[in-house]
Coordinates of C-alpha atoms and ligand atoms in Angstrom, one line a residue:
X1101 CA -42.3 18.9 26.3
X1102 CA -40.5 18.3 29.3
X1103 CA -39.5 14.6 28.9
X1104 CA -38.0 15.9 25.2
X1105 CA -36.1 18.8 27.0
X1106 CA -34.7 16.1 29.4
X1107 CA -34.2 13.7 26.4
X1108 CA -32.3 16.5 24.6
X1109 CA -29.9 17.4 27.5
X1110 CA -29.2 13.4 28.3
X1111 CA -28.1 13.4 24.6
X1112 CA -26.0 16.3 24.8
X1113 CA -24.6 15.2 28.0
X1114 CA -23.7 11.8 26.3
X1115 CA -22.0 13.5 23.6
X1116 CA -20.2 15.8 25.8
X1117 CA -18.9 12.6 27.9
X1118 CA -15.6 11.9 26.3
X1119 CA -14.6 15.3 26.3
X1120 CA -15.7 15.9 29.6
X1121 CA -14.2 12.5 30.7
X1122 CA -11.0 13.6 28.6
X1123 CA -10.3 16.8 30.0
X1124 CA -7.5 18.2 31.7
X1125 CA -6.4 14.2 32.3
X1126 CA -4.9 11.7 29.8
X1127 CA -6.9 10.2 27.6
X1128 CA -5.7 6.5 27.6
X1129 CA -6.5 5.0 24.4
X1130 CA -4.3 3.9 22.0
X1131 CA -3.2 6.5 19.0
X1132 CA -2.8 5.1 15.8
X1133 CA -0.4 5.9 13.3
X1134 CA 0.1 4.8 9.7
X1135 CA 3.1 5.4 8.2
X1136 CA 2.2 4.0 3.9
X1137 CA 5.2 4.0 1.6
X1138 CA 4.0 4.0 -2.1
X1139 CA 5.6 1.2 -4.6
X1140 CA 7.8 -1.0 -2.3
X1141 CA 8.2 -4.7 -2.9
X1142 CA 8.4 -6.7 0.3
X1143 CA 11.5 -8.4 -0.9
X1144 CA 12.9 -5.2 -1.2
X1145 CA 13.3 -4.5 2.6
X1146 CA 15.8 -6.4 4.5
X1147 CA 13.3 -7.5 7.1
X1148 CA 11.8 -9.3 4.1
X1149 CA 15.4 -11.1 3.3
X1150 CA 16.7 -8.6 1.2
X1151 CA 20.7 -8.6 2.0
X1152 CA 21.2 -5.3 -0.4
X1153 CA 18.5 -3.0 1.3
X1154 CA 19.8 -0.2 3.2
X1155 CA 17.0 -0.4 5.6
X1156 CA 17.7 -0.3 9.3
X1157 CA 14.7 1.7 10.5
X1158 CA 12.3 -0.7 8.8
X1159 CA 14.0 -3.8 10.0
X1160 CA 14.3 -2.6 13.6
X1161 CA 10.6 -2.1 13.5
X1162 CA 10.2 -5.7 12.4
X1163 CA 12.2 -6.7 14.8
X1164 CA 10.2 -4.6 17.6
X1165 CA 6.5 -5.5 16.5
X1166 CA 5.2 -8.3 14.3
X1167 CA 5.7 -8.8 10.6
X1168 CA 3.1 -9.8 8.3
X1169 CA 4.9 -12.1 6.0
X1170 CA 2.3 -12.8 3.2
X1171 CA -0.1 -9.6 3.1
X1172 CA -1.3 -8.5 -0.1
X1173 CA -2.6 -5.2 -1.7
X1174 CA -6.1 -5.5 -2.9
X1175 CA -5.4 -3.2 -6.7
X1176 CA -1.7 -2.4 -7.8
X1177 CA -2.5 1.2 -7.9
X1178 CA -1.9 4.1 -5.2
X1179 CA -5.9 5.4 -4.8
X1180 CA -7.6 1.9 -4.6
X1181 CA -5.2 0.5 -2.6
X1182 CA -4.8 3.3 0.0
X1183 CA -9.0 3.4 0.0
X1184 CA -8.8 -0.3 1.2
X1185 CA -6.9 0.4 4.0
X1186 CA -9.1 3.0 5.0
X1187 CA -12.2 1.9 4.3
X1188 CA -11.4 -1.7 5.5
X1189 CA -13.7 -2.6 2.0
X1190 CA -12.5 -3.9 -1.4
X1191 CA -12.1 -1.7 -4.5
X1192 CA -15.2 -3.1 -6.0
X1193 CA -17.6 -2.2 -3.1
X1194 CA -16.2 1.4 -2.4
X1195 CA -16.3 1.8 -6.7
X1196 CA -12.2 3.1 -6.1
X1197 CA -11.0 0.7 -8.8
X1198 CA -8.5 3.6 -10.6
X1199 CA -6.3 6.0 -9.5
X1200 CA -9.2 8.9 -11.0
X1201 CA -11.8 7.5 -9.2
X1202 CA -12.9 9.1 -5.6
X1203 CA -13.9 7.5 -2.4
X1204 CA -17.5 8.1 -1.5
X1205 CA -19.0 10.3 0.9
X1206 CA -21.0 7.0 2.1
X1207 CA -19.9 3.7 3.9
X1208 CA -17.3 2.8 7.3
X1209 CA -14.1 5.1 7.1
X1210 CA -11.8 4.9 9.9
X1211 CA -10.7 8.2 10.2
X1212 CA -14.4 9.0 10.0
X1213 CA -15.5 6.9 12.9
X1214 CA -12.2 7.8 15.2
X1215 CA -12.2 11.5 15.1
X1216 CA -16.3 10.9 15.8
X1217 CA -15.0 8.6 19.0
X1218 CA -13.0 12.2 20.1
X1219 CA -9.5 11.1 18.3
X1220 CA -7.6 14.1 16.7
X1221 CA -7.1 13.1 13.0
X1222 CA -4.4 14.1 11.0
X1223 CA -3.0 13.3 7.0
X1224 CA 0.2 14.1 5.1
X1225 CA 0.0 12.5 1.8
X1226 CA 3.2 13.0 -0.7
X1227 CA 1.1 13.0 -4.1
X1228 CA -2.1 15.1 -5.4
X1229 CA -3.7 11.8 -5.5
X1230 CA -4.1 11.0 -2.0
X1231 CA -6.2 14.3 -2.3
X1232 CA -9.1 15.9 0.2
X1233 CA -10.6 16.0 -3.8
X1234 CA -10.6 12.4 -4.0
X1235 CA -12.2 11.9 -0.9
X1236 CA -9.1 11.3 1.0
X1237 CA -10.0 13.9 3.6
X1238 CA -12.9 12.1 4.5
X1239 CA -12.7 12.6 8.4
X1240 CA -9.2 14.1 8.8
X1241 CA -9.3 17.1 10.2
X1242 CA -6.0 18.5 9.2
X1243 CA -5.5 17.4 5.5
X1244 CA -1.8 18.6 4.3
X1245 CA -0.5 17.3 0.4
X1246 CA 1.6 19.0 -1.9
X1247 CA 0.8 22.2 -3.4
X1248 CA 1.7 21.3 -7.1
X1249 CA 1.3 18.0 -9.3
X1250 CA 5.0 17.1 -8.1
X1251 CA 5.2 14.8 -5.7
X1252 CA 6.8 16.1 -2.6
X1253 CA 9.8 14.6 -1.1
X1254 CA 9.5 12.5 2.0
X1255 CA 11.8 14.8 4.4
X1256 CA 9.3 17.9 3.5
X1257 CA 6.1 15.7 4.3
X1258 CA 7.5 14.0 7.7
X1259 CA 8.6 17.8 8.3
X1260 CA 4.9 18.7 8.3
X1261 CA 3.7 15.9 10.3
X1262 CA 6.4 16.6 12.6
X1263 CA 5.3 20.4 13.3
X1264 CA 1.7 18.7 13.5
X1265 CA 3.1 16.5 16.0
X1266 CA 4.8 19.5 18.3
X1267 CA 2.0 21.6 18.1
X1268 CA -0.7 19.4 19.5
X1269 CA -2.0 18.0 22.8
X1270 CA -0.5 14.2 23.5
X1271 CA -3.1 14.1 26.3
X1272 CA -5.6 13.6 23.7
X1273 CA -5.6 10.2 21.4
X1274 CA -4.7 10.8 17.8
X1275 CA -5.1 9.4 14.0
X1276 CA -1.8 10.5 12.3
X1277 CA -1.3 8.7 8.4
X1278 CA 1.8 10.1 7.2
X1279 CA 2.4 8.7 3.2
X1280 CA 5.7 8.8 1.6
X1281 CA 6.0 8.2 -2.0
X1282 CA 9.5 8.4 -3.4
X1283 CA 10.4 4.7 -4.5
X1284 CA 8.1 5.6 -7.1
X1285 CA 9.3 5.6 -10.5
X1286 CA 11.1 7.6 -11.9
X1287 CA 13.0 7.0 -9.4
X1288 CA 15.0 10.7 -8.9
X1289 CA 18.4 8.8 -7.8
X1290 CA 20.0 11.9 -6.8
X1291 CA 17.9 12.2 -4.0
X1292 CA 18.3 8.6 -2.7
X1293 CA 22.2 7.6 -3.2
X1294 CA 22.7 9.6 -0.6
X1295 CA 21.4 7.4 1.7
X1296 CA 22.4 4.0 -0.2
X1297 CA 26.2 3.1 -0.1
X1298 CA 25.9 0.3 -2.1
X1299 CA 26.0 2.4 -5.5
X1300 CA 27.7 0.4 -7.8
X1301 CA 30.1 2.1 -11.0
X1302 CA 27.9 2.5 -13.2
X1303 CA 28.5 4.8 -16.6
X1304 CA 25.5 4.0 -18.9
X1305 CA 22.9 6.7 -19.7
X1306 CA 20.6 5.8 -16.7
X1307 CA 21.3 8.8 -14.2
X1308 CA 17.5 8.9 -12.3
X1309 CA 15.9 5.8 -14.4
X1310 CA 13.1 8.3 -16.0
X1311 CA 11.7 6.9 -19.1
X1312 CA 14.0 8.9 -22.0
X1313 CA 16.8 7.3 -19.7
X1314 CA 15.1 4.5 -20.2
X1315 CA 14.3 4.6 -24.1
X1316 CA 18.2 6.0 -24.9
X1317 CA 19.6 2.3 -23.0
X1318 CA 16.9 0.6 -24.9
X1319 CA 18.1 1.7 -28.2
X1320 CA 21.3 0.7 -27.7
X1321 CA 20.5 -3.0 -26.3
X1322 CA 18.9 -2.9 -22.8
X1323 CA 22.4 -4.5 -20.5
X1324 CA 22.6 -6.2 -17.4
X1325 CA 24.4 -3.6 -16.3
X1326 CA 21.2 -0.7 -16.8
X1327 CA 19.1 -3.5 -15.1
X1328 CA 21.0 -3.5 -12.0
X1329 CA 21.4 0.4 -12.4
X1330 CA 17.7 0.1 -12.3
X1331 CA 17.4 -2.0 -9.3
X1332 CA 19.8 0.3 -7.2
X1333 CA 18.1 3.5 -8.0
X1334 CA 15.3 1.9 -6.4
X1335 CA 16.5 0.9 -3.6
X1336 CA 18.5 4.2 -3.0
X1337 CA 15.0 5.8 -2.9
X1338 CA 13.8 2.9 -0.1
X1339 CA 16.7 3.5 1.9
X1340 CA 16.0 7.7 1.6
X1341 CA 12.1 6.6 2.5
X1342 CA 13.6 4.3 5.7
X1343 CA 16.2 7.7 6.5
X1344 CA 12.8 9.6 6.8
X1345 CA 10.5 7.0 8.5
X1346 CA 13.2 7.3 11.1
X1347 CA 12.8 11.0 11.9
X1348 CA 9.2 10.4 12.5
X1349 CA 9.5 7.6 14.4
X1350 CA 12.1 9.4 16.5
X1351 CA 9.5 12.8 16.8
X1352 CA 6.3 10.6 18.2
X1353 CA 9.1 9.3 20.9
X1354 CA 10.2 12.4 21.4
X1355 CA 6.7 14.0 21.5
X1356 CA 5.6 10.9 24.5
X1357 CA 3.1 8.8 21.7
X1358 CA 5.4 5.9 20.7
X1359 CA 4.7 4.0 23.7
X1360 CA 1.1 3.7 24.2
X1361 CA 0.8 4.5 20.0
X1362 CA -0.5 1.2 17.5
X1363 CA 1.8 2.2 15.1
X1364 CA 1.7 0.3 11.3
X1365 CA 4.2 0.4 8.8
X1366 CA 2.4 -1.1 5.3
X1367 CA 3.5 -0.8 1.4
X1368 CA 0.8 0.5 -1.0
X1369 CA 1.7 -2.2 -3.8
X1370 CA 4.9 -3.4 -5.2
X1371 CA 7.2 -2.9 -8.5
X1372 CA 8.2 -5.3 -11.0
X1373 CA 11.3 -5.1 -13.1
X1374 CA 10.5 -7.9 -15.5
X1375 CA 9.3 -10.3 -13.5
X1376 CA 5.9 -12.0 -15.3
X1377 CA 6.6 -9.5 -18.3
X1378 CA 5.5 -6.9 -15.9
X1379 CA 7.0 -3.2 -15.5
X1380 CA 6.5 -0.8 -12.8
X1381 CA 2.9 -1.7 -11.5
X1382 CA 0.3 -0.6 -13.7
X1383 CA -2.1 -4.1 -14.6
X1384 CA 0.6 -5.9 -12.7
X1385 CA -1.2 -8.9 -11.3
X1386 CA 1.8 -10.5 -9.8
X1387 CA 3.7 -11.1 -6.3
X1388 CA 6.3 -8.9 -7.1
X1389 CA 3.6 -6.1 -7.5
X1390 CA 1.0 -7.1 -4.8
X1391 CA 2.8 -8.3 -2.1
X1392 CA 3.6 -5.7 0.1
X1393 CA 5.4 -5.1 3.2
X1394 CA 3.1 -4.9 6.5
X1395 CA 4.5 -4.2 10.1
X1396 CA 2.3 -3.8 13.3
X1397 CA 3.4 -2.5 16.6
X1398 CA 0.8 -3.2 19.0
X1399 CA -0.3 -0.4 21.7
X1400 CA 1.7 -0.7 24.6
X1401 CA 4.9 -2.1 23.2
X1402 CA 8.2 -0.5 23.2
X1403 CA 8.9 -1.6 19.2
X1404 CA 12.4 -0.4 20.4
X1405 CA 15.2 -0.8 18.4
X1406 CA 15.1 -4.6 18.2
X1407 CA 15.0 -5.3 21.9
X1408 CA 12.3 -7.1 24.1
X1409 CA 11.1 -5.2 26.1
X1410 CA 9.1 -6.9 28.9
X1411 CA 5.7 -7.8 27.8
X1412 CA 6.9 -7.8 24.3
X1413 CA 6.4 -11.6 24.0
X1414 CA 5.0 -11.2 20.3
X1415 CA 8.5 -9.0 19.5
X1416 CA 10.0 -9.9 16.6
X1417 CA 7.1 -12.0 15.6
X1418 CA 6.8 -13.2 11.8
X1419 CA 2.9 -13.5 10.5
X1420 CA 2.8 -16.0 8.0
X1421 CA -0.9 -16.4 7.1
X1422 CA -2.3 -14.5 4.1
X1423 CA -3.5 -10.9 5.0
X1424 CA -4.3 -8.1 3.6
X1425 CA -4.8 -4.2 3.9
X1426 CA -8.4 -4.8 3.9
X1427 CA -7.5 -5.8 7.7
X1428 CA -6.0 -2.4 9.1
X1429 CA -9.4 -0.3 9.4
X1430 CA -10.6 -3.0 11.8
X1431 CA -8.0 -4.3 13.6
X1432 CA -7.3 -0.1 14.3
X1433 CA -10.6 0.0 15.6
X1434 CA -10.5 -3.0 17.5
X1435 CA -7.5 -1.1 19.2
X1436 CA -9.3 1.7 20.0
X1437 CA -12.1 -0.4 21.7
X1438 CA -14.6 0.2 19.0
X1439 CA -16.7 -3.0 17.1
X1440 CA -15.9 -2.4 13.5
X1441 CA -18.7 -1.6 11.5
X1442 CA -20.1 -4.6 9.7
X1443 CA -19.6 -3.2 6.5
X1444 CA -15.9 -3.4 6.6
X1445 CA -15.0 -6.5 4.5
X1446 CA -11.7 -7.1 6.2
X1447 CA -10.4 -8.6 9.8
X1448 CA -8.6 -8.4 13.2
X1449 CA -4.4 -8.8 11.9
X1450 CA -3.9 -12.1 13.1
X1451 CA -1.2 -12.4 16.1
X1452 CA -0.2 -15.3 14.9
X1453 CA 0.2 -17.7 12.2
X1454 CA -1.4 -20.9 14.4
X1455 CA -4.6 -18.2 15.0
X1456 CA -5.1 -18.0 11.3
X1457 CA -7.8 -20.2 9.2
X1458 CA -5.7 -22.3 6.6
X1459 CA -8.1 -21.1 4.0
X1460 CA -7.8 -17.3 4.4
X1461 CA -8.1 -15.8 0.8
X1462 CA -7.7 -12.6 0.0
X1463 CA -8.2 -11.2 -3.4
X1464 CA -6.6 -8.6 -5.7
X1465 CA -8.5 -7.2 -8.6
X1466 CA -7.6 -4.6 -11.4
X1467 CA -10.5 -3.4 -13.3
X1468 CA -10.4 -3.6 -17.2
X1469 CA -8.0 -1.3 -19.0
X1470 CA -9.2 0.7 -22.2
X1471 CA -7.6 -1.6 -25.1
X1472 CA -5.7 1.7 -26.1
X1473 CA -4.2 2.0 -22.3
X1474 CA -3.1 -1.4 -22.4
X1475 CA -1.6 -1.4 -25.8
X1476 CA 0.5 1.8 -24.5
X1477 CA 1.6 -0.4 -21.3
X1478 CA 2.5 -3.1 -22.8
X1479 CA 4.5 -1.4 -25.7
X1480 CA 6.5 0.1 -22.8
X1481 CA 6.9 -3.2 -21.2
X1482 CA 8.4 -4.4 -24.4
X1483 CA 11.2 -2.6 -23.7
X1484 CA 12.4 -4.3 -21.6
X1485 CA 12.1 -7.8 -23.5
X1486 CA 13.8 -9.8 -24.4
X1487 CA 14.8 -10.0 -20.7
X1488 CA 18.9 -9.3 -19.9
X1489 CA 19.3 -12.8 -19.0
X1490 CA 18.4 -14.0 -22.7
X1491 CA 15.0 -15.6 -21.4
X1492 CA 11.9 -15.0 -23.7
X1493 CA 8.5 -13.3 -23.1
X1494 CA 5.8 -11.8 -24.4
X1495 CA 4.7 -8.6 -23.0
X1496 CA 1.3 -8.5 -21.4
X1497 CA -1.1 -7.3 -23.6
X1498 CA -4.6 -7.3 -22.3
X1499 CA -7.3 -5.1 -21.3
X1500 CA -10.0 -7.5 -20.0
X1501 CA -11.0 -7.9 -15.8
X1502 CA -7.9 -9.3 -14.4
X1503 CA -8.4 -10.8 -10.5
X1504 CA -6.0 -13.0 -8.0
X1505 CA -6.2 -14.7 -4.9
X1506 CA -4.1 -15.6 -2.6
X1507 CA -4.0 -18.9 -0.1
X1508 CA -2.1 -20.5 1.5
X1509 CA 1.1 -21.1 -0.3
X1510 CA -0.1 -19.9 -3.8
X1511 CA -0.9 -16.9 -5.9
X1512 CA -3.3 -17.8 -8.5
X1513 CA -3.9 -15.1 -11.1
X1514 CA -7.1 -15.3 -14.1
X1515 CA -5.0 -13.4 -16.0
X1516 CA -8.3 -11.3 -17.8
X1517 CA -7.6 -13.4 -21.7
X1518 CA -9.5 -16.9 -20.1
X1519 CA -5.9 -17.8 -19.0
X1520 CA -5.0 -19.0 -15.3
X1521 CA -1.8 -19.4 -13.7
X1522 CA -0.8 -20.5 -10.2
X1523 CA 2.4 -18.9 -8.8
X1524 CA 3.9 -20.5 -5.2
X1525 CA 4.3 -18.3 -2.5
X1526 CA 6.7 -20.4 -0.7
X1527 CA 9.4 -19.8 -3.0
X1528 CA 11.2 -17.7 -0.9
X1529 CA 12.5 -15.3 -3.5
X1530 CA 9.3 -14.4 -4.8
X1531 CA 11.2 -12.7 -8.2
X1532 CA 10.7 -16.2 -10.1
X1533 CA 7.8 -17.6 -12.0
X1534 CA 6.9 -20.7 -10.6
X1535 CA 4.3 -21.6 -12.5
X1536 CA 2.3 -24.9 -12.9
X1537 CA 0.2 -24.8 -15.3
X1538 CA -1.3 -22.6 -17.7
X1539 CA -4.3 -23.4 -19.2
X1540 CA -6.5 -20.6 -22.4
X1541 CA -9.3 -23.1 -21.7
X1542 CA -10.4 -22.8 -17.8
X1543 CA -12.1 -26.2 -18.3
X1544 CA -9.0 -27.7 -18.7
X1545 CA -7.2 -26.6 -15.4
X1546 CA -4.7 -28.8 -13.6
X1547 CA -6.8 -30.6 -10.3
X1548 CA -4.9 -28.4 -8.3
X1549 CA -6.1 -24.9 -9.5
X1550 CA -9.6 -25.8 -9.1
X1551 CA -10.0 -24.6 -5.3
X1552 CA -8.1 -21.5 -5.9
X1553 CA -10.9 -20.8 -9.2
X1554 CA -13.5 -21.8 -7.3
X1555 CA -12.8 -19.3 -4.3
X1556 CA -12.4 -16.0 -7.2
X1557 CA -15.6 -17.5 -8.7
X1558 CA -18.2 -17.2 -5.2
X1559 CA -16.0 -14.1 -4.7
X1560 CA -16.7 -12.3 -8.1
X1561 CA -20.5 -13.3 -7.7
X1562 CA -20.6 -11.3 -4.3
X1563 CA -18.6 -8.2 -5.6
X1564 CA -20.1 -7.4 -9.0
X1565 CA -18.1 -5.1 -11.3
X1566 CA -19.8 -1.4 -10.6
X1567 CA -20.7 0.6 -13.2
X1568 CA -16.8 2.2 -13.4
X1569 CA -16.6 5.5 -15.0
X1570 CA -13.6 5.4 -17.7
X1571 CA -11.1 7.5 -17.8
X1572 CA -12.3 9.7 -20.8
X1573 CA -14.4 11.9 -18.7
X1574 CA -11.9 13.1 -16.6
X1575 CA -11.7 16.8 -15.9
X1576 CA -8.4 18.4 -17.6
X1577 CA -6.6 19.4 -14.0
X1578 CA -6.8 14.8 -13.2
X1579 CA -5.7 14.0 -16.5
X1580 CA -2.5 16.2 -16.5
X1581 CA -1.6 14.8 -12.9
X1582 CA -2.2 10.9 -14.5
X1583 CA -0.6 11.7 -17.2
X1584 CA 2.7 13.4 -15.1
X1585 CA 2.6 10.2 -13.0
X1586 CA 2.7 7.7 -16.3
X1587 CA -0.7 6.3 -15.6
X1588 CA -2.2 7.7 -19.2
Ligands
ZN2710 ZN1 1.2 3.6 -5.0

């Protein structure tokens, strides 16, 4: 009875420890913040070589940490791809393959094992579904989204993470996500000229780029002019993201975390605007869709505005072996001192390129699509084809299992129809096809492709397709927010 009591109070004590240990004195380790901005290509930001982004926070950043120069998304879709991150775990082993489905109450989470490890968690998503609903809360102990199926504007979600931020205790480590959503389409241009000064004159019908914008410029011959329109509207609402990004930046130095804070900057998925016959990002298997921007500043660095600081050797570092947000719930652990779990399919960021295997893959996956969903996609597509510049191309029509991997210097995509294409990742544009080769039978593949099949082959054998729910039992309240968000 006695050796149980004893047992019982060592256990308690144990438990007690880091809040013993942490109290009243400052709790060393590392917070971690992510900062996830929905729908941003790479090639978009001008860290990433784009001379027409308005994006001085984000470059600064890039040039203060270390830049992951070929990371991928794991689906081209807001919920899987934000469950990855967290769950360090692919799509296919969490079951989070569509934007309805909901993260389970089961397997590694890192907010789940950080506030467990005394870290104050804390999330500010910009759209209903990042949602507490869809398991998103999982381990956060302050959850805050918007009230409505509107997305919320980035100022008004960094202005709740920046009253989370005042109020609390920097003595105590924290886990802060703050998600910002606006470059997503439609892409509400009032809000983002404001911060882009590169707004061309323009006097064709597209005002915020919504889709009866989009329809009425169809009808009367899609220009060159609308595409550009197009193109600008979206980066106004990058450089309105960056504007914000800024202010919170400038509230965790203000509120003392910056310093000793691991602090990531990563893209959810990209956008395409014609490229491969894709639109937007739904069943977008492409660079243009799945590359995404990723930006790390270590603990202990000063990330400052471009400068190197001492001790900043890796400042200004660019990454450019293949990696993936699969990678960010361990190497955040790894930060904090703890051994990921080994459920977490994903690994430490590399530091640098030369640390990196040569055969890194990492693989992106979009589940089937109802034929009917996929008809609806790619009649919207259509709009957009021919393509301004005159060249031809069919829109993608296809609902079967769709998967990529990247490697190396290529992309190579089994396009879900029994046809394979392999896309080079060292063109440095990334908004051209390069393909070479394209084979209906797969038994017929160029030499070089073999490798990259071979790799999605032993990789779909280990990750079988689960038993996904479609999306025609989905409660009436998911469907309207889908359907508001152009996903039905
Ligand atoms: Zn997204």
């Amino acid at each position: 009875m006695m050796r149980t009591r004893n047992g019982t109070l060592v256990l308690l004590l144990l438990l007690l420890l880091p809040l013993l240990l942490h109290c009243g004195s400052r709790d060393e380790r590392p917070s971690i913040v992510l900062v996830t901005l929905d729908t941003t290509r790479a090639d978009f930001l001008g860290c990433y070589g784009d001379s027409l982004a308005e994006t001085p926070v984000i470059d600064a950043f890039a040039r203060g940490g270390i830049r992951y120069d070929r990371a991928f998304c794991h689906a081209p879709l807001t919920v899987p791809s934000h469950a990855t991150m967290l769950t360090g775990r692919y799509p296919r082993s969490t079951g989070v393959m569509r934007n309805s489905d909901t993260i389970p109450e089961s397997g590694p989470h890192v907010a789940e094992i950080l506030a467990g490890a005394g870290y104050e968690t804390a999330a500010f998503t910009s759209v209903k579904i990042l949602s507490e609903r869809a398991g998103f809360g999982r381990g956060f102990a302050t959850f805050d989204m918007p009230e409505s199926t509107r997305a919320r504007p980035g100022e008004e979600t960094v202005a709740a993470a920046l009253a989370w931020l005042d109020a609390r205790d920097e003595k105590t480590p924290c886990l802060l996500w703050v998600h910002l959503f606006d470059p997503h389409f439609p892409y509400r241009g009032t809000d983002g000229l404001a911060h882009y000064d590169r707004a061309a004159s323009y006097d064709g019908p597209l005002r915020q780029g919504s889709w009866n914008e989009i329809e009425r410029a169809a009808e009367t011959g899609w220009s060159e002019s609308d595409h550009e329109r197009l193109l600008t509207l979206y980066r106004s609402m990058i450089a309105y993201s960056d504007h914000w990004i800024g202010a919170l930046f400038e509230g965790l130095r203000s509120a003392g975390t910056w310093e000793n804070a691991d602090v990531y900057f990563v893209t959810d998925h990209g956008e395409a605007f014609g490229e491969g016959t894709y639109l937007e990002h739904a069943n977008a298997i492409h660079p243009a869709v799945t590359r995404i921007g990723l930006i790390r500043k270590p603990p202990g660095r000063s990330g400052a505005a471009g400068r190197r600081a001492a001790g900043d050797e890796a400042a200004g570092a660019v990454v450019s072996a293949i990696q993936g947000g699969i990678d960010l719930a361990p190497t955040m652990l790894r930060a904090c001192g703890i051994e990921p779990p080994s459920a977490m399919e994903g690994r430490t960021l590399y530091a640098s390129t030369a640390e990196a295997p040569a055969d890194r893959a990492i693989v992106i996956e979009e589940p089937p699509l109802p034929e009917s969903a996929a008809l609806r996609i790619a009649d919207r597509n259509a709009l957009f084809f021919p393509r301004p510049n005159g060249a031809t191309a069919t829109p993608a029509r296809t609902s079967g299992e769709k998967l990529a991997v990247a490697r190396g210097d290529n992309f190579f995509v089994f396009d879900g129809m029994g046809g394979e294409t392999l896309l080079s990742l060292a063109d440095a544009a990334h908004r051209a096809d390069s393909v070479t080769g394209l084979r209906d039978d797969p038994g017929e593949a160029p030499g070089d492709m073999i490798p990259y099949r071979k790799s999605l082959l032993d990789w779909r054998k280990a990750h079988p397709l689960p038993d996904a729910a479609g999306n025609d039992d989905l409660d009436p309240e998911t469907r309207r927010l889908l359907e508001s968000l152009g996903y039905l």
